[in-house]
Coordinates of C-alpha atoms in Angstrom, one line a residue:
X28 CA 50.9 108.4 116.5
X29 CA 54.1 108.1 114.6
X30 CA 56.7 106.0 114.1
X31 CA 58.8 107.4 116.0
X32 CA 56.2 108.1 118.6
X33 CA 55.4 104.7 118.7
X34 CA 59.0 103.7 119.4
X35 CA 59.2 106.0 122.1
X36 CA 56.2 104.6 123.6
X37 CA 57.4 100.7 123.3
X38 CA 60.9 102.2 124.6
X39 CA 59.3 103.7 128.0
X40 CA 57.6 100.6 128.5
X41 CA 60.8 99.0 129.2
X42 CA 62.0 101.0 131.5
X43 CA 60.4 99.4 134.6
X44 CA 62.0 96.1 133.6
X45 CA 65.5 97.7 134.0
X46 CA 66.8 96.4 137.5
X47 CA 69.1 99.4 139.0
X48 CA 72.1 98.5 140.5
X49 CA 72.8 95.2 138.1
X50 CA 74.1 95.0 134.8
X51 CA 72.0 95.5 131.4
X52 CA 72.5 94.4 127.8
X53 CA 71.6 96.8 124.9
X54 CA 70.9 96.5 121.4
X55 CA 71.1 98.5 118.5
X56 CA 68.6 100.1 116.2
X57 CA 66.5 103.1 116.2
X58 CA 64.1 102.2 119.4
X59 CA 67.4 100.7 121.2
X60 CA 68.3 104.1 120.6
X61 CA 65.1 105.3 122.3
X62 CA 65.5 103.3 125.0
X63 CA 68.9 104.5 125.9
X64 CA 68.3 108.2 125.5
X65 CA 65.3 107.0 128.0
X66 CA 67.5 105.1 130.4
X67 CA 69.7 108.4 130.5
X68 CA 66.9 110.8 130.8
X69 CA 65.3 108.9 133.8
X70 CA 68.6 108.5 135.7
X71 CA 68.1 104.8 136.2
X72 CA 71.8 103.7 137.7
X73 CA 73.0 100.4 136.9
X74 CA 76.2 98.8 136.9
X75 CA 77.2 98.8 133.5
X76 CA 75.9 98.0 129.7
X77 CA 76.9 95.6 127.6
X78 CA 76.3 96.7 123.8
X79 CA 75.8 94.8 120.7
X80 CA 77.6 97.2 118.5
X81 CA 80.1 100.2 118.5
X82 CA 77.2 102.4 117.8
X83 CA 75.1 101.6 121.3
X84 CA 78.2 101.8 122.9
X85 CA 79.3 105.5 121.5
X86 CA 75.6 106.4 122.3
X87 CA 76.0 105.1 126.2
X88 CA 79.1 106.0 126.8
X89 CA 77.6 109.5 125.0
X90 CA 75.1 109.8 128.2
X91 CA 78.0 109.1 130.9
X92 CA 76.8 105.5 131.1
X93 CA 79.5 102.6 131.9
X94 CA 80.5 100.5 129.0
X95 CA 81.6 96.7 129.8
X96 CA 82.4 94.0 127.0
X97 CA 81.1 91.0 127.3
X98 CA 84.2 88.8 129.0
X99 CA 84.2 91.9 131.8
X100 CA 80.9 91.2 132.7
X101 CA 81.6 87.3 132.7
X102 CA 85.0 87.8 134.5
X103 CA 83.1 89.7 137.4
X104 CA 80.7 86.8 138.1
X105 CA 77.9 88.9 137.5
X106 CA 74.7 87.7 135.1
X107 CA 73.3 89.9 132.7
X108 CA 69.6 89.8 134.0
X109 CA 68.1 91.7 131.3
X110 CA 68.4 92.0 128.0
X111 CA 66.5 95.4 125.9
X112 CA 66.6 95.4 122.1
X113 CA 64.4 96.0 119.1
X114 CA 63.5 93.2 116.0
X115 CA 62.8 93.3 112.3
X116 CA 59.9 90.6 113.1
X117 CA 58.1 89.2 115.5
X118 CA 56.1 86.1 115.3
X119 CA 53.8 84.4 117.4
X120 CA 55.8 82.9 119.1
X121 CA 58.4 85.7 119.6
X122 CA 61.1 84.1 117.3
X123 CA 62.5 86.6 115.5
X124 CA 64.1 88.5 112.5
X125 CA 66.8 90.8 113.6
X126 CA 69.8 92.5 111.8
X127 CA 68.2 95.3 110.0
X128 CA 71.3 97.3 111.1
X129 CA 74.1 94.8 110.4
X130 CA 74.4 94.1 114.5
X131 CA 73.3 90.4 114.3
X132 CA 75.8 88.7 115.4
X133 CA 76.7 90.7 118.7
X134 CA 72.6 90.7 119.6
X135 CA 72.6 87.3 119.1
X136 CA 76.0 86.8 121.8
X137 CA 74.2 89.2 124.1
X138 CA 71.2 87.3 123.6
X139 CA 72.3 84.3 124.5
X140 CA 74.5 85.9 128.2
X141 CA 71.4 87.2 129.2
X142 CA 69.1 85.8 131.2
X143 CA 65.5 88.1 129.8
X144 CA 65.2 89.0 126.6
X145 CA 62.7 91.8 126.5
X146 CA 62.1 92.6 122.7
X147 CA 60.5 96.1 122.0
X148 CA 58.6 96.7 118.6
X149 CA 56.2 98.5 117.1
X150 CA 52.9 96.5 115.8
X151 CA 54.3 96.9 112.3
X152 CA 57.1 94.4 113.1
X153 CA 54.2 91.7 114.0
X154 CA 53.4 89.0 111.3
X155 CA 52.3 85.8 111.3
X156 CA 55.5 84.3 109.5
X157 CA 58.9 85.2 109.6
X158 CA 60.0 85.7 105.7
X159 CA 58.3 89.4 105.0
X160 CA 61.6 91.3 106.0
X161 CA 64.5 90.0 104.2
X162 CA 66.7 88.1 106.5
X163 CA 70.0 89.2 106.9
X164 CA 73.0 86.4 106.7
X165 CA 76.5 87.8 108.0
X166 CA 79.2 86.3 105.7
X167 CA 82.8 86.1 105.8
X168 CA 84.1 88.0 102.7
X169 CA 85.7 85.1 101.1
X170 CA 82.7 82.7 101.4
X171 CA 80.4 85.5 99.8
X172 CA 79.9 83.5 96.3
X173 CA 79.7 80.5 98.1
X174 CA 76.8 81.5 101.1
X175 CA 74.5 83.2 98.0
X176 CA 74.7 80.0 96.0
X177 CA 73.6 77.9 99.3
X178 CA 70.7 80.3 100.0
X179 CA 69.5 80.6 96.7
X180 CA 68.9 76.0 96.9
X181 CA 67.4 76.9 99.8
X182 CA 64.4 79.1 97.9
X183 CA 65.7 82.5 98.7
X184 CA 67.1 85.5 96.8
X185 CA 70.1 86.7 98.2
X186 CA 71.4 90.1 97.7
X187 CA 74.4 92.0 99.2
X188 CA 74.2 94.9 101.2
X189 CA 76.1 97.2 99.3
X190 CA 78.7 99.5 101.1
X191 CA 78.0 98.2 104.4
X192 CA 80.9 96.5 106.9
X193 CA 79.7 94.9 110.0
X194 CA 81.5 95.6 113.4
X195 CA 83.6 92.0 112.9
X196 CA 84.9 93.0 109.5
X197 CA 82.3 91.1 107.5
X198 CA 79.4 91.3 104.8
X199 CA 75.8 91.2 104.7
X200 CA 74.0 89.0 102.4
X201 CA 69.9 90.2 103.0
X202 CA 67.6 87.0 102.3
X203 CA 64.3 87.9 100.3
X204 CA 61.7 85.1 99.2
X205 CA 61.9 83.1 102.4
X206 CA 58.8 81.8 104.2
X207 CA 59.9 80.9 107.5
X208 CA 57.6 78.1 108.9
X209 CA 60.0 76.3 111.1
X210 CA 62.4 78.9 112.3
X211 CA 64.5 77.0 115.1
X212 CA 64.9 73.9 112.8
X213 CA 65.8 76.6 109.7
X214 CA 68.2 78.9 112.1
X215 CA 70.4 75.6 112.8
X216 CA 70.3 74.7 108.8
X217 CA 71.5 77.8 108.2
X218 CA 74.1 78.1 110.6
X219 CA 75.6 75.7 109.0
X220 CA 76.7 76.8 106.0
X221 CA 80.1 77.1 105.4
X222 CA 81.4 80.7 105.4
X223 CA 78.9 82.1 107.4
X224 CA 79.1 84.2 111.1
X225 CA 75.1 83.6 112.1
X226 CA 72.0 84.7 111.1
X227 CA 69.1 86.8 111.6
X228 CA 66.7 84.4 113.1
X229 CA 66.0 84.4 117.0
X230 CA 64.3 81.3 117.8
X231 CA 66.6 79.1 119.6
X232 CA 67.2 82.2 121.6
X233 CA 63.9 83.9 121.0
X234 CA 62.4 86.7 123.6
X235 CA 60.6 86.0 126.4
X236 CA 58.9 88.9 126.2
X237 CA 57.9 91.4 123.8
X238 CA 56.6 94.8 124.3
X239 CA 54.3 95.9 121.3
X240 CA 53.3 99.8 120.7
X241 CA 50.4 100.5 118.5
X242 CA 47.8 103.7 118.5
X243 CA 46.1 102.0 121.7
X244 CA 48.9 101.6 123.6
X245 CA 51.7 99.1 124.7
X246 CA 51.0 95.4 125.1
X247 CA 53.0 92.4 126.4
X248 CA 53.3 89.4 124.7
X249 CA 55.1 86.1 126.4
X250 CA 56.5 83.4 124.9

């Protein structure tokens, strides 16, 4: 199979965890993507989507799907049941690496108002310690010199993401060199540096479920 196959696959699978009628968050990425074409193509009605970036949204709103933000959903009492968004990394414990696309910060808001987070991957994405894929940092402009010097005491190599602008107006500082052994404990360390938004690491909100596509088929991993 091919990539892309594969993130069709691991996009289908999350289908059935889609409850019609209620509301659903969305993430970004190429097999979000997937998974929304998918939700469009199988006529699955729900209430309304809330998106972790502009692009998701666009795309939704693209297949006649109902867009909410975030303080609509809250202001109409209703819970976000589930949660459907790609990762960067999975480890065995399904903490994560996630802003490959520059969308970290709203995945992590519509992370944390959700009450399921079903994480679809490819086997690639699976490793046994976070670190491998460089983790992205979102920075407020000003604080750039300031987060980089911070990250580099901390044993990692950062380096900006040139030409890119994140949907809150801010930078992208990608983390290389990292071995992640503790990623909770090193997800609240990082958030607090000074001059950053969050961080890619998803372990204080990790998944409760991931759905893994490989050659032999999907399989479902629980926290």
């Amino acid at each position: 199979m091919t990539a892309d196959e594969l993130k069709i696959a691991v996009a289908r699978a999350a289908l059935p965890h889609v409850i019609p009628g209620d509301l659903l968050g969305v993430g970004t990425g190429s097999t979000a993507n997937h998974f929304i074409d998918l939700l469009a193509a199988e006529k699955i009605e729900i209430a309304g989507a809330i998106a972790s970036s502009e692009a998701s949204a666009a795309r939704l709103r693209g297949h006649g799907i109902k867009v909410l933000t975030l303080d609509e959903a809250i202001a109409s009492g209703r819970r976000i049941p589930v949660y459907v968004n790609g990762a960067d990394e999975i480890d065995p414990g399904l903490n994560l690496i996630k802003g490959g696309g520059g969308a970290l910060t709203r995945e992590k808001i519509v992370a944390a108002a959700s009450d399921c987070f079903v994480c679809i991957a490819d086997s690639s994405k699976c490793v046994n310690m976070l670190g491998r894929f460089p983790l992205p940092i979102e920075v407020v402009p000003m604080a750039l010199g300031l987060v980089a010097r911070e990250l580099a005491k901390l044993g990692g190599v950062p380096k900006l993401r040139e030409g890119f602008v994140t949907d809150n107006g801010n930078l992208i500082l990608d983390v290389a060199g990292l071995k992640i052994a503790e990623p909770a404990l090193f997800e609240s360390e990082l958030d607090h540096l000074t001059g950053t938004v969050t961080n890619g690491l998803f372990a204080r909100r990790r998944a409760d479920l991931a759905l893994v596509s490989s050659a032999d088929g999907v399989r479902a991993l629980h926290a």
